[in-house]
Coordinates of C-alpha atoms and ligand atoms in Angstrom, one line a residue:
M255 CA 31.6 -10.1 28.9
S256 CA 30.6 -12.4 31.8
A257 CA 30.9 -16.2 31.4
V258 CA 27.1 -16.5 31.7
N259 CA 26.5 -14.1 28.9
E260 CA 29.1 -15.7 26.6
T261 CA 27.6 -19.1 27.1
L262 CA 24.1 -17.8 26.6
I263 CA 25.2 -16.0 23.4
R264 CA 27.0 -19.1 22.1
D265 CA 23.9 -21.2 22.6
V266 CA 21.7 -18.6 20.8
V267 CA 24.1 -18.3 17.9
A268 CA 24.0 -22.0 17.5
E269 CA 20.2 -21.9 17.6
V270 CA 19.8 -19.1 15.1
L271 CA 22.4 -20.5 12.7
G272 CA 20.9 -23.9 13.1
K273 CA 17.6 -22.4 11.9
L274 CA 19.3 -20.8 9.0
G275 CA 20.9 -24.1 8.1
G276 CA 24.5 -23.1 9.1
A277 CA 27.0 -24.5 11.6
A278 CA 27.7 -22.6 14.7
P279 CA 31.2 -21.0 14.5
A280 CA 33.4 -20.1 17.3
M281 CA 32.0 -16.9 18.9
A282 CA 32.8 -14.3 16.2
K283 CA 33.1 -10.6 16.6
P284 CA 30.0 -8.8 15.3
S285 CA 30.6 -7.2 11.9
P286 CA 31.2 -3.5 12.3
A287 CA 28.3 -1.3 11.5
P288 CA 29.2 0.9 8.5
S289 CA 27.9 4.1 9.9
A290 CA 27.0 3.4 13.5
P291 CA 28.5 2.2 16.7
A292 CA 28.1 -1.5 17.7
P293 CA 25.0 -2.1 19.7
K294 CA 25.3 -1.9 23.4
P295 CA 24.6 -5.1 25.2
E296 CA 21.0 -5.1 26.4
A297 CA 20.6 -5.0 30.2
A298 CA 17.2 -6.5 30.1
S299 CA 15.3 -9.7 29.5
P300 CA 17.1 -12.9 28.3
S301 CA 15.0 -12.9 25.2
V302 CA 16.5 -9.6 24.1
K303 CA 20.0 -10.7 24.9
R304 CA 19.4 -13.9 23.0
A305 CA 18.4 -12.1 19.9
S306 CA 21.1 -9.5 19.9
A307 CA 23.9 -12.0 19.7
A308 CA 23.8 -13.5 16.3
P309 CA 26.7 -12.3 14.2
A310 CA 25.1 -13.4 10.9
L311 CA 22.6 -10.7 11.4
R312 CA 25.0 -7.8 12.2
G313 CA 25.8 -5.0 9.8
K314 CA 23.1 -5.8 7.2
F315 CA 20.8 -2.9 8.2
G316 CA 17.7 -4.8 7.1
V317 CA 18.9 -6.1 3.7
F318 CA 19.1 -9.9 3.7
A319 CA 19.7 -12.6 1.1
T320 CA 17.1 -15.0 2.4
A321 CA 13.7 -14.8 4.1
D322 CA 14.8 -16.9 7.0
E323 CA 17.7 -14.5 7.8
A324 CA 15.4 -11.5 7.5
C325 CA 12.8 -13.1 9.7
A326 CA 15.4 -14.0 12.4
A327 CA 16.7 -10.4 12.3
A328 CA 13.2 -9.0 12.5
Q329 CA 12.3 -11.2 15.4
E330 CA 15.4 -10.0 17.2
A331 CA 14.4 -6.4 16.4
F332 CA 10.8 -7.0 17.6
L333 CA 12.1 -8.2 21.0
Q334 CA 14.4 -5.2 21.2
L335 CA 11.5 -2.8 20.4
K336 CA 9.4 -4.5 23.0
Q337 CA 12.1 -3.8 25.5
K338 CA 12.7 -0.2 24.5
G339 CA 9.0 0.7 24.6
V340 CA 6.8 3.4 23.1
E341 CA 9.5 6.0 23.0
A342 CA 11.5 3.9 20.5
R343 CA 8.3 3.4 18.4
R344 CA 7.9 7.2 18.3
K345 CA 11.5 7.6 17.2
I346 CA 11.0 5.1 14.4
E347 CA 7.9 6.9 13.2
E348 CA 9.7 10.2 13.2
I349 CA 12.7 8.9 11.4
V350 CA 10.7 7.2 8.6
K351 CA 8.5 10.3 8.1
T352 CA 11.5 12.6 8.1
L353 CA 13.7 10.6 5.8
A354 CA 10.9 9.9 3.4
E355 CA 10.4 13.6 3.0
A356 CA 14.0 14.5 3.0
N357 CA 14.9 11.9 0.4
A358 CA 11.8 12.3 -1.7
E359 CA 13.6 13.7 -4.8
A360 CA 16.4 11.1 -4.7
W361 CA 14.3 8.1 -3.9
G362 CA 11.5 9.2 -6.3
K363 CA 14.1 9.2 -9.0
I364 CA 15.7 5.8 -8.2
E365 CA 12.2 4.3 -8.1
Y366 CA 11.3 5.9 -11.4
D367 CA 14.6 4.8 -13.0
E368 CA 14.1 1.3 -11.8
T369 CA 10.4 0.8 -12.6
Q370 CA 10.0 3.1 -15.6
I371 CA 6.3 3.6 -14.7
G372 CA 4.4 6.5 -13.5
R373 CA 5.5 10.1 -13.2
L374 CA 8.7 11.3 -11.5
D375 CA 6.9 14.4 -10.0
H376 CA 4.2 12.2 -8.5
K377 CA 6.7 9.6 -7.2
I378 CA 8.3 12.4 -5.3
A379 CA 4.9 13.7 -4.1
K380 CA 4.0 10.3 -2.8
L381 CA 7.1 10.2 -0.6
K382 CA 6.6 13.8 0.7
I383 CA 3.2 12.8 2.2
I384 CA 4.3 9.8 4.3
K385 CA 4.0 12.2 7.2
L386 CA 0.2 11.9 6.8
V387 CA 0.2 8.3 7.8
P388 CA -1.0 7.9 11.4
G389 CA 1.5 6.8 14.0
V390 CA 1.9 5.8 17.7
D391 CA -0.7 8.3 18.9
W392 CA -3.4 6.4 16.9
L393 CA -3.4 3.6 19.5
R394 CA -5.5 4.6 22.4
P395 CA -6.6 1.9 24.8
D396 CA -10.3 1.4 25.4
A397 CA -11.4 1.5 29.1
R398 CA -14.5 0.4 31.0
S399 CA -15.3 1.4 34.5
G400 CA -18.2 0.1 36.7
D401 CA -19.2 -1.4 40.0
H402 CA -17.0 -4.4 39.4
G403 CA -13.8 -2.3 38.8
I404 CA -12.0 -1.3 35.7
T405 CA -11.1 -3.0 32.5
L406 CA -8.5 -1.9 29.9
E407 CA -8.4 -3.2 26.3
E408 CA -5.0 -2.5 24.8
Y409 CA -3.8 -2.8 21.2
T410 CA -0.6 -4.9 21.3
P411 CA 1.8 -6.2 18.6
F412 CA 1.9 -9.5 16.9
G413 CA 5.6 -9.7 16.3
V414 CA 7.0 -10.0 12.8
V415 CA 4.7 -9.0 9.9
G416 CA 5.5 -10.3 6.4
A417 CA 4.7 -7.5 3.9
I418 CA 4.4 -7.7 0.1
T419 CA 4.6 -4.4 -1.8
P420 CA 3.6 -3.5 -5.4
S421 CA 5.6 -2.2 -8.3
T422 CA 3.3 0.8 -8.6
H423 CA 4.5 2.5 -5.4
S424 CA 7.3 0.6 -3.9
I425 CA 9.1 3.0 -1.5
P426 CA 5.9 4.8 -0.5
T427 CA 4.0 1.6 0.3
L428 CA 7.0 0.3 2.2
S429 CA 7.5 3.5 4.2
G430 CA 3.8 3.8 5.1
N431 CA 3.8 0.2 6.1
I432 CA 6.8 0.6 8.4
V433 CA 5.1 3.6 10.1
N434 CA 1.9 1.7 10.7
I435 CA 3.4 -1.7 11.6
C436 CA 6.1 -0.4 13.9
A437 CA 3.9 2.2 15.6
A438 CA 2.0 -0.8 16.8
G439 CA 5.2 -2.4 18.2
N440 CA 5.9 -5.0 15.4
S441 CA 8.8 -5.5 13.1
V442 CA 8.4 -6.2 9.4
V443 CA 10.0 -8.2 6.6
F444 CA 9.3 -7.1 3.0
N445 CA 9.1 -9.2 -0.2
A446 CA 9.0 -6.3 -2.7
H447 CA 8.0 -6.6 -6.4
P448 CA 11.1 -7.8 -8.3
S449 CA 10.9 -4.9 -10.6
A450 CA 10.9 -2.4 -7.7
A451 CA 13.2 -4.1 -5.2
R452 CA 16.5 -2.3 -5.6
C453 CA 15.0 1.1 -4.7
A454 CA 13.1 -0.5 -1.8
A455 CA 16.4 -1.9 -0.4
V456 CA 18.0 1.5 -0.6
A457 CA 15.2 3.0 1.6
V458 CA 15.2 0.1 4.0
R459 CA 19.0 0.4 4.6
A460 CA 18.7 4.1 5.1
Y461 CA 15.9 3.8 7.6
N462 CA 17.6 1.1 9.6
E463 CA 20.9 3.0 9.8
A464 CA 19.1 6.0 11.2
I465 CA 16.9 3.9 13.5
Y466 CA 20.0 2.1 14.8
R467 CA 21.8 5.3 15.5
A468 CA 18.8 6.6 17.5
T469 CA 17.6 3.4 19.2
G470 CA 20.2 0.7 18.9
I471 CA 17.8 -1.5 16.9
E472 CA 19.4 -2.6 13.7
N473 CA 16.8 -4.5 11.7
I474 CA 13.3 -3.3 12.6
A475 CA 12.3 -3.3 8.9
C476 CA 13.9 -6.0 6.8
I477 CA 13.8 -6.8 3.1
I478 CA 14.8 -9.8 1.0
E479 CA 17.3 -8.4 -1.5
K480 CA 16.3 -10.4 -4.5
P481 CA 12.6 -11.3 -4.0
T482 CA 11.1 -14.3 -5.8
L483 CA 8.0 -16.5 -5.4
D484 CA 10.2 -18.8 -3.4
S485 CA 11.2 -16.1 -1.0
F486 CA 7.5 -15.1 -0.7
N487 CA 6.7 -18.7 0.2
A488 CA 9.6 -18.9 2.7
L489 CA 8.5 -15.6 4.3
C490 CA 5.0 -16.8 4.7
K491 CA 6.1 -20.1 6.1
N492 CA 8.7 -18.8 8.6
E493 CA 7.7 -19.5 12.2
F494 CA 8.4 -15.9 13.2
T495 CA 6.0 -14.4 10.6
R496 CA 2.8 -13.9 12.6
L497 CA 0.8 -11.9 10.1
L498 CA 0.8 -11.0 6.4
L499 CA 0.1 -7.7 4.8
V500 CA -0.3 -7.9 1.0
T501 CA -0.6 -5.0 -1.3
G502 CA -1.1 -6.0 -5.0
G503 CA -3.3 -7.6 -7.5
P504 CA -5.6 -10.6 -7.5
M505 CA -2.8 -13.3 -7.8
V506 CA -0.9 -12.3 -4.7
V507 CA -4.1 -11.8 -2.7
K508 CA -5.1 -15.4 -3.6
A509 CA -1.6 -16.7 -2.8
A510 CA -1.6 -15.0 0.6
M511 CA -5.0 -16.3 1.5
Q512 CA -3.8 -19.8 0.8
T513 CA -0.8 -19.7 3.2
G514 CA -2.8 -20.5 6.3
K515 CA -1.5 -17.4 8.0
R516 CA -3.8 -14.5 8.7
A517 CA -3.5 -12.1 5.8
I518 CA -4.5 -8.5 5.6
C519 CA -5.0 -8.0 1.8
A520 CA -4.9 -4.6 0.0
G521 CA -6.2 -5.9 -3.3
P522 CA -7.0 -4.6 -6.8
G523 CA -9.5 -2.0 -7.7
N524 CA -11.1 -0.7 -10.9
P525 CA -12.8 2.5 -9.6
P526 CA -15.8 3.7 -11.5
V527 CA -17.0 7.3 -11.6
F528 CA -20.6 8.1 -12.0
V529 CA -21.6 11.7 -13.1
D530 CA -25.2 12.8 -12.9
A531 CA -27.0 15.8 -14.2
T532 CA -26.9 17.7 -10.9
C533 CA -23.0 17.8 -10.8
C534 CA -20.9 20.9 -11.5
P535 CA -19.3 19.8 -14.8
T536 CA -16.2 21.9 -14.4
R537 CA -15.5 20.7 -10.9
A538 CA -16.2 17.1 -12.0
A539 CA -14.0 17.3 -15.0
K540 CA -11.1 18.8 -13.0
A541 CA -11.4 16.2 -10.3
I542 CA -11.6 13.3 -12.7
I543 CA -8.4 14.5 -14.5
E544 CA -6.6 15.1 -11.2
G545 CA -7.4 11.6 -10.0
A546 CA -6.9 9.6 -13.2
A547 CA -3.8 11.5 -14.3
F548 CA -2.0 11.1 -10.9
D549 CA 1.1 9.0 -11.5
N550 CA -0.3 8.0 -14.9
N551 CA -3.2 6.3 -13.2
L552 CA -1.1 3.8 -11.3
L553 CA -3.1 4.3 -8.0
C554 CA -5.5 1.5 -7.1
I555 CA -8.0 4.3 -6.1
G556 CA -7.5 6.2 -9.4
E557 CA -10.5 6.9 -11.6
K558 CA -10.5 4.1 -14.2
E559 CA -13.8 4.5 -16.1
V560 CA -16.6 7.1 -16.2
F561 CA -20.3 6.6 -16.6
V562 CA -22.1 9.9 -17.3
L563 CA -25.8 10.8 -17.8
D564 CA -26.4 11.5 -21.5
Q565 CA -27.7 15.1 -20.8
V566 CA -24.4 16.2 -19.2
A567 CA -22.0 14.0 -21.2
D568 CA -21.0 16.5 -23.8
K569 CA -20.5 19.3 -21.3
L570 CA -18.3 17.0 -19.1
M571 CA -16.1 16.1 -22.1
Q572 CA -15.9 19.7 -23.2
K573 CA -14.7 20.7 -19.7
M574 CA -12.2 17.8 -19.7
S575 CA -10.8 19.1 -23.0
E576 CA -10.5 22.6 -21.6
N577 CA -8.6 21.4 -18.5
G578 CA -5.7 19.4 -19.8
A579 CA -7.2 16.2 -21.2
V580 CA -7.2 15.2 -24.9
R581 CA -10.0 13.4 -26.6
L582 CA -9.3 10.4 -28.9
N583 CA -11.7 9.8 -31.8
A584 CA -13.0 6.3 -32.6
A585 CA -10.2 5.4 -35.0
Q586 CA -7.5 6.6 -32.6
L587 CA -9.1 4.7 -29.7
E588 CA -9.1 1.5 -31.8
K589 CA -5.4 1.8 -32.6
L590 CA -4.5 2.4 -29.0
T591 CA -6.7 -0.5 -27.8
K592 CA -5.0 -2.9 -30.2
A593 CA -1.6 -1.8 -28.8
A594 CA -2.6 -1.6 -25.1
F595 CA -4.3 -5.0 -24.8
T596 CA -3.7 -8.5 -26.1
F597 CA -6.7 -10.6 -26.8
K598 CA -6.5 -14.3 -25.9
E599 CA -9.2 -16.8 -26.7
G600 CA -11.3 -17.1 -23.5
Q601 CA -12.6 -20.3 -21.9
G602 CA -16.3 -21.1 -21.8
G603 CA -18.0 -19.1 -24.4
G604 CA -14.9 -18.8 -26.5
C605 CA -14.9 -15.0 -26.4
A606 CA -11.5 -13.3 -26.7
H607 CA -10.4 -12.0 -23.3
A608 CA -8.4 -8.8 -23.1
S609 CA -5.3 -8.5 -20.9
V610 CA -3.3 -5.4 -20.4
N611 CA -0.1 -5.0 -22.3
R612 CA 2.4 -4.2 -19.5
D613 CA 4.5 -2.1 -21.8
F614 CA 1.7 0.6 -21.5
I615 CA 1.1 0.5 -17.8
G616 CA 1.9 3.8 -16.1
K617 CA 3.3 5.3 -19.3
D618 CA 3.0 9.0 -20.2
P619 CA 0.1 10.2 -22.3
S620 CA 2.5 10.9 -25.1
V621 CA 3.4 7.2 -25.3
L622 CA -0.2 6.2 -25.5
A623 CA -0.9 9.0 -28.0
Q624 CA 1.9 7.7 -30.2
A625 CA 0.2 4.3 -30.3
A626 CA -3.0 6.1 -31.1
G627 CA -1.4 8.0 -33.9
I628 CA -1.7 11.5 -32.7
N629 CA 0.6 14.2 -31.3
L630 CA -0.3 15.9 -28.0
P631 CA 0.0 19.5 -26.9
S632 CA 2.5 19.8 -24.2
G633 CA 1.1 19.6 -20.7
T634 CA -1.5 17.0 -21.6
Q635 CA -2.4 15.1 -18.4
L636 CA -4.8 12.5 -19.7
L637 CA -6.4 11.0 -22.7
F638 CA -10.1 10.1 -22.9
A639 CA -12.5 8.6 -25.4
E640 CA -16.1 7.7 -25.6
T641 CA -16.5 3.9 -25.5
D642 CA -19.2 1.3 -24.9
A643 CA -19.6 -0.3 -21.5
E644 CA -18.0 -3.5 -22.5
H645 CA -14.8 -1.9 -23.7
P646 CA -11.5 -3.4 -22.3
F647 CA -10.6 0.1 -21.0
V648 CA -13.7 -0.1 -18.9
Y649 CA -13.5 -3.6 -17.5
E650 CA -9.7 -4.1 -17.2
E651 CA -7.8 -2.3 -14.4
Q652 CA -5.7 -0.7 -17.1
M653 CA -3.5 1.6 -15.0
M654 CA -2.9 4.0 -17.9
P655 CA -3.7 7.7 -18.3
M656 CA -6.5 7.0 -20.7
L657 CA -10.1 7.2 -19.4
P658 CA -13.1 5.6 -21.1
I659 CA -16.3 7.7 -21.0
V660 CA -19.6 5.8 -21.3
R661 CA -23.0 7.5 -21.8
V662 CA -25.9 6.2 -19.7
K663 CA -29.6 7.0 -20.0
S664 CA -30.6 6.8 -16.3
V665 CA -29.2 7.0 -12.8
E666 CA -30.1 3.4 -12.4
E667 CA -28.1 2.4 -15.5
G668 CA -25.1 4.4 -14.3
I669 CA -25.1 2.8 -10.9
E670 CA -25.6 -0.7 -12.3
R671 CA -22.8 -0.3 -14.9
S672 CA -20.5 1.1 -12.2
L673 CA -21.3 -2.0 -10.1
V674 CA -20.4 -4.3 -12.9
A675 CA -17.2 -2.5 -13.8
E676 CA -16.0 -2.5 -10.1
H677 CA -16.0 -6.3 -10.2
N678 CA -17.1 -6.5 -6.6
Y679 CA -13.6 -5.7 -5.5
K680 CA -15.3 -3.4 -3.0
H681 CA -12.4 -1.0 -3.4
T682 CA -13.2 2.6 -4.5
A683 CA -16.0 4.4 -6.3
I684 CA -16.6 8.1 -7.0
I685 CA -19.7 10.1 -7.8
H686 CA -20.2 13.7 -8.9
S687 CA -23.7 14.6 -7.9
H688 CA -25.6 17.0 -5.7
D689 CA -28.6 14.7 -5.4
V690 CA -28.4 13.0 -2.0
E691 CA -30.7 10.2 -3.2
N692 CA -28.4 9.3 -6.0
I693 CA -25.4 9.5 -3.8
T694 CA -27.0 7.2 -1.2
A695 CA -28.2 4.8 -3.9
M696 CA -24.7 4.4 -5.4
A697 CA -23.1 4.1 -1.9
R698 CA -25.5 1.3 -1.0
A699 CA -25.2 -0.5 -4.4
L700 CA -21.4 -0.5 -4.7
D701 CA -20.6 -0.9 -1.0
T702 CA -17.0 0.1 -1.6
T703 CA -14.3 0.7 1.0
L704 CA -13.8 4.2 -0.3
F705 CA -16.6 6.3 -1.7
V706 CA -15.7 9.8 -2.8
K707 CA -18.3 12.4 -3.6
N708 CA -17.6 15.5 -5.7
G709 CA -13.8 15.2 -5.4
A710 CA -10.8 13.5 -6.9
S711 CA -10.0 9.9 -5.7
P712 CA -7.0 10.9 -3.6
A713 CA -9.5 12.8 -1.4
G714 CA -10.3 9.4 -0.1
L715 CA -6.8 9.1 1.4
G716 CA -6.8 12.5 3.1
L717 CA -5.4 14.3 0.1
G718 CA -8.0 17.0 -0.5
G719 CA -10.5 15.4 1.8
E720 CA -10.6 14.7 5.5
G721 CA -8.9 11.6 6.7
Y722 CA -5.5 9.9 6.9
L723 CA -3.2 8.3 4.4
S724 CA -2.1 4.8 3.8
F725 CA -0.9 3.2 0.5
S726 CA -2.4 -0.2 1.6
I727 CA -6.2 -0.2 1.6
A728 CA -7.4 -3.6 2.8
T729 CA -10.3 -4.4 0.6
P730 CA -11.2 -8.1 0.3
T731 CA -10.3 -8.7 4.0
G732 CA -12.2 -5.6 5.2
E733 CA -9.7 -3.8 7.4
G734 CA -10.0 -0.7 5.3
I735 CA -7.4 2.0 5.1
T736 CA -4.7 0.4 7.2
N737 CA -3.4 2.2 10.3
P738 CA -1.5 1.1 13.4
R739 CA -4.5 -0.6 14.9
T740 CA -4.8 -2.9 11.9
F741 CA -1.6 -4.6 13.1
T742 CA -2.5 -5.2 16.7
R743 CA -4.0 -7.9 18.9
V744 CA -6.6 -6.7 21.3
R745 CA -5.8 -7.8 24.9
R746 CA -8.1 -7.2 27.9
C747 CA -6.8 -6.5 31.4
V748 CA -9.4 -6.7 34.1
M749 CA -9.2 -5.4 37.7
V750 CA -12.0 -6.9 39.7
D751 CA -13.9 -4.7 42.2
N752 CA -11.1 -2.2 42.6
L753 CA -9.6 1.0 41.2
R754 CA -12.9 2.5 40.2
I755 CA -12.4 5.5 42.4
Y756 CA -15.8 7.0 42.4
Ligands
NAD186 P1 1.2 -7.4 -8.6 O1 0.0 -8.2 -8.1 O2 1.8 -7.8 -9.9 O3 2.3 -7.5 -7.6 C1 2.1 -7.1 -6.2 C2 3.1 -7.9 -5.3 O4 2.7 -9.3 -5.3 C3 4.5 -7.9 -5.9 O5 5.4 -7.9 -4.8 C4 4.6 -9.3 -6.6 O6 5.9 -9.7 -6.7 C5 3.7 -10.1 -5.7 N1 3.1 -11.2 -6.4 C6 2.4 -11.2 -7.5 N2 1.9 -12.4 -7.8 C7 2.2 -13.2 -6.8 C8 2.0 -14.6 -6.5 N3 1.3 -15.4 -7.2 N4 2.6 -15.1 -5.3 C9 3.3 -14.3 -4.5 N5 3.6 -13.0 -4.8 C10 3.0 -12.5 -5.9 O7 0.7 -5.9 -8.7 P2 1.5 -4.6 -9.1 O8 1.4 -4.5 -10.6 O9 2.8 -4.6 -8.5 O10 0.6 -3.5 -8.4 C11 -0.6 -3.2 -9.0 C12 -1.8 -3.9 -8.4 O11 -1.8 -3.7 -6.9 C13 -3.1 -3.4 -8.8 O12 -4.0 -4.5 -9.0 C14 -3.5 -2.4 -7.8 O13 -4.9 -2.2 -7.7 C15 -3.0 -3.2 -6.5 N6 -2.8 -2.2 -5.4 C16 -3.7 -2.2 -4.4 C17 -3.5 -1.3 -3.4 C18 -4.5 -1.3 -2.2 O14 -4.2 -0.6 -1.3 N7 -5.6 -2.0 -2.2 C19 -2.4 -0.5 -3.4 C20 -1.5 -0.5 -4.4 C21 -1.7 -1.4 -5.5

């Protein structure tokens, strides 16, 4: 190593460790990589050399104790990726997609074992489809050409993205986020949900080990090993964090918006389904069951309540019973409601306010049935019951395989009640109808990010409908189904009076 390099590296180590609150030691040997050769010294810009020299960041493969360490490592990786170019981004995309599929069984199981919510088969399925997330090819520059020359608008990275992931799909969200964020040339630091953080760290380490072997970049996707609210705050505050991506419920969306950093927020939903008299009841029933039963209704896009026109309601429920759903009677519904919600005295009018009992979130239909006092035939996918429009199962995002069905007298009432139940989250709504006027009226009234007609909710994410996949659907902030372009800055490059050839 040349004297210049050594001095430079020593300075940078001091700078990085200074930021991490430690003293600069004598130049230490980098920790050996467990399953990969030590990184080759970069032959390029000083910024890359600077970042690649910090021994505290070696050998971690993305898993760090603190947000500041993770952000320093991610910043180093961002600079390395910048140096290595689009080919390295392609490699990262390919590795994440390939490993997610290859490890779907193993990782699905560790996520299920850790979180104890959802369904193992669907945890596995969610990992197998990461390949449907867009990648590097999504980013096509826009060009203009005219008498004054040519102009190119390119989609360029921010740097380090801080990402918050939910308990409901930890490794799938993390994997899809890495593909989208790194395809755009960024690196990422995750603060996972505490109850789904161990499995997330397993995936992060595996991704980084493979990416390191292929590209020499060790920490392109980092994670805070034991996430807390403090580590969330530290991640948001860190100077390297340029952008936030939050996937979760109302509290974390609010917290992210208060940080002062730009936040892309994939927030909560409570998707209503409206069924009118022109629908095909069999198709509607099957689609509703498919969407609401998926992963025990953990998906933010999953059908959470159904409003159905009176004249088709009995037929729809009969078809649901014939296709794997079991109907609860009023007494069974009451027992389940008492177990699945707690009722606290509300403010203002003093009405009791229901909140979901987390012990029931994402549990199997058999667990809910036990609370309702019935035994289920094997293979039951979903429970359903007739309720009124003000029932907690209607207005709470319950995330359970139990669907409330509400009769309505008119299309207008069905749309109005759907609007109220959606809480203006502008997330997802579904209609089963062959009347284009009704479809248009609901689309206009609810104004949701996803609006699925005559299919199951996953069709909105390219699963049974046209489109692409992401597990982060940016609703309150409006970016929609996130893709690589979501994580870019638009930069314009103008050549005046030249290079227009003809
Ligand atoms: P959650 O809101 O409890 O947690 C989500 C993440 O935010 C976790 O990492 C958690 O640790 C963190 N968090 C929660 N409160 C926080 C706060 N005050 N400050 C900082 N961090 C905080 O949600 P969950 O139960 O893990 O996931 C389900 C929720 O996420 C549902 O509301 C669902 O609709 C939503 N979700 C939305 C999308 C989408 O794409 N729009 C995707 C998946 C889940």
